[in-house]
Amino acid sequence: QVQLVESGGGVVQPGRSLRLSCAASGFTFSSYGIHWVRQAPGKGLEWVALISDDGSDEYYAESLRGRFTISRDSSKNTVFLQMHSLTVEDTAVYYCARVLYGGNSGSLPYWGQGTLVTVSS
Amino acid sequence: DIQMTQSPSSVSASVGDRVTITCRASQGISSWLAWYQQNPGKAPKLLIYAASSLHSGVPSRFSGTGSGTDFTLTITSLQPEDFATYYCQQAHRFPYTFGQGTKVEIK
């Protein structure tokens, strides 16, 4: 079955960097784009980024472009989210998610359990 | 970016009630709309995709309608497990965007 497992969250000081991982299994990794979505405490869902199935295209929320970078390693079936210059506003649970059908676009039926990033001094 | 506006932000209802949540897009998104249910501390669950298609395993009391800019999620005969927060999401154009959420509370 489709499984997505996030890791790499934790407490980090403002201005520092952090890299999150999303390990995928149960499907043909190279056939699906992977999205990141975050949720600040007590707030709604915010779409963060997408890396396409073949890794050739990346899309970002405008407010995060330039600070966040998404990448994928097909040899490890893993997607990464590199986050730089973190601020307290980046404190959130970060989820990775996969689309329903092959490709990159559409609804997101498969989600990981999330990893909590806390930016605090 | 395409803005998604949900209403109401919260609704109080009783078991057995019919609940309707609306979502409006700032520009036309055809039928590229999904609805999710989220319980506290849990990842969102997909309910409806392509505006009106019921995701596998989702009870038939959930239904979605609409196209273009105006969409509706309806829950007929609300069940205890339906008290949660609901989000719409457009998948028409990147960056994807979510509505601000609608909390369905027990009256």
PDB file of C-alpha atoms in Angstrom:
ATOM      1  CA  GLN A   1       0.000   0.000   0.000  1.00  0.00           C
ATOM      2  CA  VAL A   2       1.048   3.586  -0.527  1.00  0.00           C
ATOM      3  CA  GLN A   3       3.128   4.854   2.342  1.00  0.00           C
ATOM      4  CA  LEU A   4       4.745   8.231   2.898  1.00  0.00           C
ATOM      5  CA  VAL A   5       6.907   8.795   5.956  1.00  0.00           C
ATOM      6  CA  GLU A   6       8.249  12.218   6.837  1.00  0.00           C
ATOM      7  CA  SER A   7      11.278  12.826   9.028  1.00  0.00           C
ATOM      8  CA  GLY A   8      13.744  15.535   9.888  1.00  0.00           C
ATOM      9  CA  GLY A   9      11.562  17.838  11.937  1.00  0.00           C
ATOM     10  CA  GLY A  10      12.615  19.291  15.245  1.00  0.00           C
ATOM     11  CA  VAL A  11      13.463  22.498  17.036  1.00  0.00           C
ATOM     12  CA  VAL A  12      15.643  24.938  15.135  1.00  0.00           C
ATOM     13  CA  GLN A  13      16.740  28.492  15.858  1.00  0.00           C
ATOM     14  CA  PRO A  14      15.547  31.395  13.714  1.00  0.00           C
ATOM     15  CA  GLY A  15      17.770  31.966  10.705  1.00  0.00           C
ATOM     16  CA  ARG A  16      18.981  28.387  10.594  1.00  0.00           C
ATOM     17  CA  SER A  17      18.305  25.698   7.992  1.00  0.00           C
ATOM     18  CA  LEU A  18      16.611  22.324   8.130  1.00  0.00           C
ATOM     19  CA  ARG A  19      16.075  19.496   5.666  1.00  0.00           C
ATOM     20  CA  LEU A  20      12.972  17.349   5.748  1.00  0.00           C
ATOM     21  CA  SER A  21      12.685  13.925   4.118  1.00  0.00           C
ATOM     22  CA  CYS A  22       9.718  12.038   2.730  1.00  0.00           C
ATOM     23  CA  ALA A  23      10.336   8.320   2.196  1.00  0.00           C
ATOM     24  CA  ALA A  24       7.899   6.735  -0.244  1.00  0.00           C
ATOM     25  CA  SER A  25       6.944   3.097  -0.714  1.00  0.00           C
ATOM     26  CA  GLY A  26       4.184   0.941  -2.153  1.00  0.00           C
ATOM     27  CA  PHE A  27       4.068   2.570  -5.581  1.00  0.00           C
ATOM     28  CA  THR A  28       6.248   3.337  -8.594  1.00  0.00           C
ATOM     29  CA  PHE A  29       8.069   6.374  -7.278  1.00  0.00           C
ATOM     30  CA  SER A  30       9.120   7.678 -10.691  1.00  0.00           C
ATOM     31  CA  SER A  31       5.507   7.913 -11.857  1.00  0.00           C
ATOM     32  CA  TYR A  32       4.319  10.458  -9.278  1.00  0.00           C
ATOM     33  CA  GLY A  33       5.042  13.980  -8.286  1.00  0.00           C
ATOM     34  CA  ILE A  34       5.285  14.613  -4.552  1.00  0.00           C
ATOM     35  CA  HIS A  35       3.834  17.640  -2.785  1.00  0.00           C
ATOM     36  CA  TRP A  36       4.610  19.267   0.558  1.00  0.00           C
ATOM     37  CA  VAL A  37       1.820  20.890   2.568  1.00  0.00           C
ATOM     38  CA  ARG A  38       2.214  22.532   5.960  1.00  0.00           C
ATOM     39  CA  GLN A  39      -0.061  23.499   8.816  1.00  0.00           C
ATOM     40  CA  ALA A  40       0.884  26.008  11.480  1.00  0.00           C
ATOM     41  CA  PRO A  41      -0.477  25.304  14.972  1.00  0.00           C
ATOM     42  CA  GLY A  42      -4.198  26.000  15.056  1.00  0.00           C
ATOM     43  CA  LYS A  43      -4.196  27.218  11.461  1.00  0.00           C
ATOM     44  CA  GLY A  44      -5.303  25.941   8.077  1.00  0.00           C
ATOM     45  CA  LEU A  45      -3.497  24.008   5.376  1.00  0.00           C
ATOM     46  CA  GLU A  46      -0.895  25.750   3.232  1.00  0.00           C
ATOM     47  CA  TRP A  47       0.481  24.190   0.056  1.00  0.00           C
ATOM     48  CA  VAL A  48       4.277  24.491  -0.006  1.00  0.00           C
ATOM     49  CA  ALA A  49       5.833  22.861  -3.061  1.00  0.00           C
ATOM     50  CA  LEU A  50       5.738  20.140  -5.712  1.00  0.00           C
ATOM     51  CA  ILE A  51       8.492  18.237  -7.447  1.00  0.00           C
ATOM     52  CA  SER A  52       7.415  16.544 -10.653  1.00  0.00           C
ATOM     53  CA  ASP A  53       7.546  12.802 -11.251  1.00  0.00           C
ATOM     54  CA  ASP A  54      10.772  12.989 -13.220  1.00  0.00           C
ATOM     55  CA  GLY A  55      12.291  15.706 -11.053  1.00  0.00           C
ATOM     56  CA  SER A  56      12.506  18.165 -13.924  1.00  0.00           C
ATOM     57  CA  ASP A  57       9.967  20.679 -12.598  1.00  0.00           C
ATOM     58  CA  GLU A  58       9.540  22.370  -9.265  1.00  0.00           C
ATOM     59  CA  TYR A  59       6.732  24.615  -8.077  1.00  0.00           C
ATOM     60  CA  TYR A  60       6.592  26.672  -4.894  1.00  0.00           C
ATOM     61  CA  ALA A  61       4.248  28.844  -2.931  1.00  0.00           C
ATOM     62  CA  GLU A  62       5.205  32.370  -3.880  1.00  0.00           C
ATOM     63  CA  SER A  63       5.892  33.376  -0.288  1.00  0.00           C
ATOM     64  CA  LEU A  64       8.459  30.562   0.077  1.00  0.00           C
ATOM     65  CA  ARG A  65      10.211  30.730  -3.259  1.00  0.00           C
ATOM     66  CA  GLY A  66      13.918  31.336  -2.780  1.00  0.00           C
ATOM     67  CA  ARG A  67      14.065  29.992   0.774  1.00  0.00           C
ATOM     68  CA  PHE A  68      12.724  26.480   0.222  1.00  0.00           C
ATOM     69  CA  THR A  69      14.049  23.935  -2.274  1.00  0.00           C
ATOM     70  CA  ILE A  70      12.423  20.627  -3.134  1.00  0.00           C
ATOM     71  CA  SER A  71      14.372  17.712  -4.620  1.00  0.00           C
ATOM     72  CA  ARG A  72      14.105  13.971  -5.045  1.00  0.00           C
ATOM     73  CA  ASP A  73      16.432  10.967  -5.018  1.00  0.00           C
ATOM     74  CA  SER A  74      15.002   8.159  -7.093  1.00  0.00           C
ATOM     75  CA  SER A  75      17.613   5.702  -5.845  1.00  0.00           C
ATOM     76  CA  LYS A  76      16.203   6.152  -2.323  1.00  0.00           C
ATOM     77  CA  ASN A  77      12.544   6.795  -3.214  1.00  0.00           C
ATOM     78  CA  THR A  78      12.821   9.940  -1.142  1.00  0.00           C
ATOM     79  CA  VAL A  79      11.832  13.575  -1.561  1.00  0.00           C
ATOM     80  CA  PHE A  80      13.548  16.342   0.351  1.00  0.00           C
ATOM     81  CA  LEU A  81      12.509  19.820   1.416  1.00  0.00           C
ATOM     82  CA  GLN A  82      15.466  22.046   2.191  1.00  0.00           C
ATOM     83  CA  MET A  83      14.438  25.085   4.214  1.00  0.00           C
ATOM     84  CA  HIS A  84      16.686  28.099   4.762  1.00  0.00           C
ATOM     85  CA  SER A  85      16.487  31.305   6.821  1.00  0.00           C
ATOM     86  CA  LEU A  86      13.747  29.866   8.974  1.00  0.00           C
ATOM     87  CA  THR A  87      11.473  32.183  10.930  1.00  0.00           C
ATOM     88  CA  VAL A  88       8.910  31.562  13.644  1.00  0.00           C
ATOM     89  CA  GLU A  89       6.259  31.762  10.911  1.00  0.00           C
ATOM     90  CA  ASP A  90       7.661  28.511   9.471  1.00  0.00           C
ATOM     91  CA  THR A  91       6.671  26.634  12.621  1.00  0.00           C
ATOM     92  CA  ALA A  92       4.251  23.970  11.409  1.00  0.00           C
ATOM     93  CA  VAL A  93       3.564  20.318  10.802  1.00  0.00           C
ATOM     94  CA  TYR A  94       4.932  19.497   7.368  1.00  0.00           C
ATOM     95  CA  TYR A  95       3.192  16.784   5.358  1.00  0.00           C
ATOM     96  CA  CYS A  96       4.234  15.161   2.111  1.00  0.00           C
ATOM     97  CA  ALA A  97       1.470  13.938  -0.164  1.00  0.00           C
ATOM     98  CA  ARG A  98       0.915  12.138  -3.462  1.00  0.00           C
ATOM     99  CA  VAL A  99      -1.691  12.647  -6.148  1.00  0.00           C
ATOM    100  CA  LEU A 100      -4.391  10.129  -6.910  1.00  0.00           C
ATOM    101  CA  TYR A 101      -3.354   9.119 -10.403  1.00  0.00           C
ATOM    102  CA  GLY A 102       0.013   9.136 -12.125  1.00  0.00           C
ATOM    103  CA  GLY A 103       1.675  12.443 -12.826  1.00  0.00           C
ATOM    104  CA  ASN A 104       1.857  15.598 -10.808  1.00  0.00           C
ATOM    105  CA  SER A 105      -1.499  17.312 -10.674  1.00  0.00           C
ATOM    106  CA  GLY A 106      -4.780  16.769  -8.931  1.00  0.00           C
ATOM    107  CA  SER A 107      -6.172  15.945  -5.535  1.00  0.00           C
ATOM    108  CA  LEU A 108      -4.085  14.441  -2.740  1.00  0.00           C
ATOM    109  CA  PRO A 109      -5.467  11.210  -1.312  1.00  0.00           C
ATOM    110  CA  TYR A 110      -2.195   9.945   0.171  1.00  0.00           C
ATOM    111  CA  TRP A 111      -0.521  11.788   3.028  1.00  0.00           C
ATOM    112  CA  GLY A 112       2.242  11.050   5.484  1.00  0.00           C
ATOM    113  CA  GLN A 113       1.792  11.442   9.216  1.00  0.00           C
ATOM    114  CA  GLY A 114       3.598  14.775   9.234  1.00  0.00           C
ATOM    115  CA  THR A 115       6.751  16.050  10.913  1.00  0.00           C
ATOM    116  CA  LEU A 116       6.741  19.014  13.287  1.00  0.00           C
ATOM    117  CA  VAL A 117       9.142  21.879  12.724  1.00  0.00           C
ATOM    118  CA  THR A 118       9.446  24.364  15.576  1.00  0.00           C
ATOM    119  CA  VAL A 119      11.433  27.521  14.970  1.00  0.00           C
ATOM    120  CA  SER A 120      12.349  29.036  18.304  1.00  0.00           C
ATOM    121  CA  SER A 121      15.287  30.620  20.040  1.00  0.00           C
TER     122      SER A 121
ATOM    123  CA  ASP B   1      -2.470  32.950  -7.016  1.00  0.00           C
ATOM    124  CA  ILE B   2      -6.021  31.610  -7.017  1.00  0.00           C
ATOM    125  CA  GLN B   3      -7.775  32.514  -3.776  1.00  0.00           C
ATOM    126  CA  MET B   4     -10.206  30.018  -2.274  1.00  0.00           C
ATOM    127  CA  THR B   5     -12.864  31.376   0.062  1.00  0.00           C
ATOM    128  CA  GLN B   6     -14.908  29.007   2.190  1.00  0.00           C
ATOM    129  CA  SER B   7     -18.061  29.770   4.080  1.00  0.00           C
ATOM    130  CA  PRO B   8     -19.070  29.530   6.782  1.00  0.00           C
ATOM    131  CA  SER B   9     -15.906  29.395   8.887  1.00  0.00           C
ATOM    132  CA  SER B  10     -17.772  27.300  11.418  1.00  0.00           C
ATOM    133  CA  VAL B  11     -21.164  25.668  11.726  1.00  0.00           C
ATOM    134  CA  SER B  12     -22.943  24.100  14.678  1.00  0.00           C
ATOM    135  CA  ALA B  13     -25.098  21.120  13.853  1.00  0.00           C
ATOM    136  CA  SER B  14     -26.677  18.053  15.373  1.00  0.00           C
ATOM    137  CA  VAL B  15     -26.412  14.397  14.446  1.00  0.00           C
ATOM    138  CA  GLY B  16     -28.770  13.771  11.557  1.00  0.00           C
ATOM    139  CA  ASP B  17     -28.612  17.346  10.234  1.00  0.00           C
ATOM    140  CA  ARG B  18     -27.789  18.308   6.677  1.00  0.00           C
ATOM    141  CA  VAL B  19     -24.714  20.543   6.391  1.00  0.00           C
ATOM    142  CA  THR B  20     -23.622  22.558   3.363  1.00  0.00           C
ATOM    143  CA  ILE B  21     -20.228  24.218   2.956  1.00  0.00           C
ATOM    144  CA  THR B  22     -19.416  26.486   0.051  1.00  0.00           C
ATOM    145  CA  CYS B  23     -16.122  27.307  -1.595  1.00  0.00           C
ATOM    146  CA  ARG B  24     -15.545  30.097  -4.087  1.00  0.00           C
ATOM    147  CA  ALA B  25     -12.499  30.450  -6.322  1.00  0.00           C
ATOM    148  CA  SER B  26     -11.174  33.861  -7.319  1.00  0.00           C
ATOM    149  CA  GLN B  27     -11.052  32.673 -10.929  1.00  0.00           C
ATOM    150  CA  GLY B  28     -12.418  29.759 -12.882  1.00  0.00           C
ATOM    151  CA  ILE B  29     -10.905  26.402 -12.021  1.00  0.00           C
ATOM    152  CA  SER B  30     -13.173  24.154 -14.115  1.00  0.00           C
ATOM    153  CA  SER B  31     -13.740  21.076 -11.923  1.00  0.00           C
ATOM    154  CA  TRP B  32     -10.271  21.005 -10.391  1.00  0.00           C
ATOM    155  CA  LEU B  33     -11.502  21.073  -6.841  1.00  0.00           C
ATOM    156  CA  ALA B  34     -11.061  18.686  -3.938  1.00  0.00           C
ATOM    157  CA  TRP B  35     -12.582  18.508  -0.466  1.00  0.00           C
ATOM    158  CA  TYR B  36     -10.779  17.180   2.610  1.00  0.00           C
ATOM    159  CA  GLN B  37     -11.766  16.314   6.145  1.00  0.00           C
ATOM    160  CA  GLN B  38      -9.303  16.783   8.974  1.00  0.00           C
ATOM    161  CA  ASN B  39      -9.476  15.723  12.594  1.00  0.00           C
ATOM    162  CA  PRO B  40      -7.176  17.256  15.228  1.00  0.00           C
ATOM    163  CA  GLY B  41      -3.645  15.902  15.073  1.00  0.00           C
ATOM    164  CA  LYS B  42      -4.331  13.897  11.925  1.00  0.00           C
ATOM    165  CA  ALA B  43      -3.472  14.287   8.266  1.00  0.00           C
ATOM    166  CA  PRO B  44      -6.280  15.449   5.975  1.00  0.00           C
ATOM    167  CA  LYS B  45      -8.438  12.817   4.315  1.00  0.00           C
ATOM    168  CA  LEU B  46      -9.632  13.211   0.745  1.00  0.00           C
ATOM    169  CA  LEU B  47     -13.415  13.116   0.439  1.00  0.00           C
ATOM    170  CA  ILE B  48     -14.216  14.484  -3.018  1.00  0.00           C
ATOM    171  CA  TYR B  49     -12.055  15.015  -6.097  1.00  0.00           C
ATOM    172  CA  ALA B  50     -12.819  16.596  -9.445  1.00  0.00           C
ATOM    173  CA  ALA B  51     -15.526  18.612  -7.681  1.00  0.00           C
ATOM    174  CA  SER B  52     -18.047  15.789  -7.513  1.00  0.00           C
ATOM    175  CA  SER B  53     -16.315  12.389  -7.525  1.00  0.00           C
ATOM    176  CA  LEU B  54     -16.474  10.480  -4.267  1.00  0.00           C
ATOM    177  CA  HIS B  55     -13.108   9.103  -3.210  1.00  0.00           C
ATOM    178  CA  SER B  56     -12.912   5.374  -2.557  1.00  0.00           C
ATOM    179  CA  GLY B  57     -14.239   4.364   0.851  1.00  0.00           C
ATOM    180  CA  VAL B  58     -15.940   7.688   1.578  1.00  0.00           C
ATOM    181  CA  PRO B  59     -19.554   7.348   2.732  1.00  0.00           C
ATOM    182  CA  SER B  60     -22.218   8.347   0.244  1.00  0.00           C
ATOM    183  CA  ARG B  61     -23.641  10.959   2.620  1.00  0.00           C
ATOM    184  CA  PHE B  62     -20.835  13.191   1.349  1.00  0.00           C
ATOM    185  CA  SER B  63     -21.354  14.843  -2.023  1.00  0.00           C
ATOM    186  CA  GLY B  64     -19.834  17.672  -4.011  1.00  0.00           C
ATOM    187  CA  THR B  65     -21.170  19.911  -6.746  1.00  0.00           C
ATOM    188  CA  GLY B  66     -20.061  22.866  -8.787  1.00  0.00           C
ATOM    189  CA  SER B  67     -17.720  23.990 -11.510  1.00  0.00           C
ATOM    190  CA  GLY B  68     -16.028  27.193 -12.544  1.00  0.00           C
ATOM    191  CA  THR B  69     -15.867  29.329  -9.424  1.00  0.00           C
ATOM    192  CA  ASP B  70     -18.582  28.063  -7.082  1.00  0.00           C
ATOM    193  CA  PHE B  71     -18.560  24.726  -5.298  1.00  0.00           C
ATOM    194  CA  THR B  72     -20.489  23.000  -2.539  1.00  0.00           C
ATOM    195  CA  LEU B  73     -19.818  20.132  -0.147  1.00  0.00           C
ATOM    196  CA  THR B  74     -22.939  18.610   1.364  1.00  0.00           C
ATOM    197  CA  ILE B  75     -23.122  16.159   4.231  1.00  0.00           C
ATOM    198  CA  THR B  76     -26.548  14.588   4.541  1.00  0.00           C
ATOM    199  CA  SER B  77     -27.502  13.100   7.882  1.00  0.00           C
ATOM    200  CA  LEU B  78     -24.457  14.190   9.883  1.00  0.00           C
ATOM    201  CA  GLN B  79     -22.815  11.402  11.891  1.00  0.00           C
ATOM    202  CA  PRO B  80     -20.756  11.715  15.101  1.00  0.00           C
ATOM    203  CA  GLU B  81     -17.537  10.988  13.206  1.00  0.00           C
ATOM    204  CA  ASP B  82     -18.221  13.881  10.812  1.00  0.00           C
ATOM    205  CA  PHE B  83     -17.492  16.574  13.386  1.00  0.00           C
ATOM    206  CA  ALA B  84     -14.213  17.847  11.988  1.00  0.00           C
ATOM    207  CA  THR B  85     -12.720  20.627   9.893  1.00  0.00           C
ATOM    208  CA  TYR B  86     -13.255  20.652   6.137  1.00  0.00           C
ATOM    209  CA  TYR B  87     -11.052  22.252   3.488  1.00  0.00           C
ATOM    210  CA  CYS B  88     -11.446  22.861  -0.215  1.00  0.00           C
ATOM    211  CA  GLN B  89      -8.383  22.909  -2.483  1.00  0.00           C
ATOM    212  CA  GLN B  90      -7.944  23.989  -6.070  1.00  0.00           C
ATOM    213  CA  ALA B  91      -5.780  21.826  -8.306  1.00  0.00           C
ATOM    214  CA  HIS B  92      -6.209  23.879 -11.462  1.00  0.00           C
ATOM    215  CA  ARG B  93      -3.014  25.856 -11.348  1.00  0.00           C
ATOM    216  CA  PHE B  94       0.178  26.052  -9.300  1.00  0.00           C
ATOM    217  CA  PRO B  95       0.566  27.163  -6.635  1.00  0.00           C
ATOM    218  CA  TYR B  96      -2.249  25.031  -5.281  1.00  0.00           C
ATOM    219  CA  THR B  97      -4.312  26.812  -2.659  1.00  0.00           C
ATOM    220  CA  PHE B  98      -6.659  25.758   0.121  1.00  0.00           C
ATOM    221  CA  GLY B  99      -9.682  27.413   1.597  1.00  0.00           C
ATOM    222  CA  GLN B 100      -9.361  28.624   5.175  1.00  0.00           C
ATOM    223  CA  GLY B 101     -11.404  25.724   6.525  1.00  0.00           C
ATOM    224  CA  THR B 102     -14.859  25.149   7.968  1.00  0.00           C
ATOM    225  CA  LYS B 103     -15.206  23.638  11.417  1.00  0.00           C
ATOM    226  CA  VAL B 104     -18.303  21.507  11.925  1.00  0.00           C
ATOM    227  CA  GLU B 105     -19.112  21.520  15.614  1.00  0.00           C
ATOM    228  CA  ILE B 106     -21.653  19.739  17.751  1.00  0.00           C
ATOM    229  CA  LYS B 107     -24.660  21.879  18.595  1.00  0.00           C
TER     230      LYS B 107
END
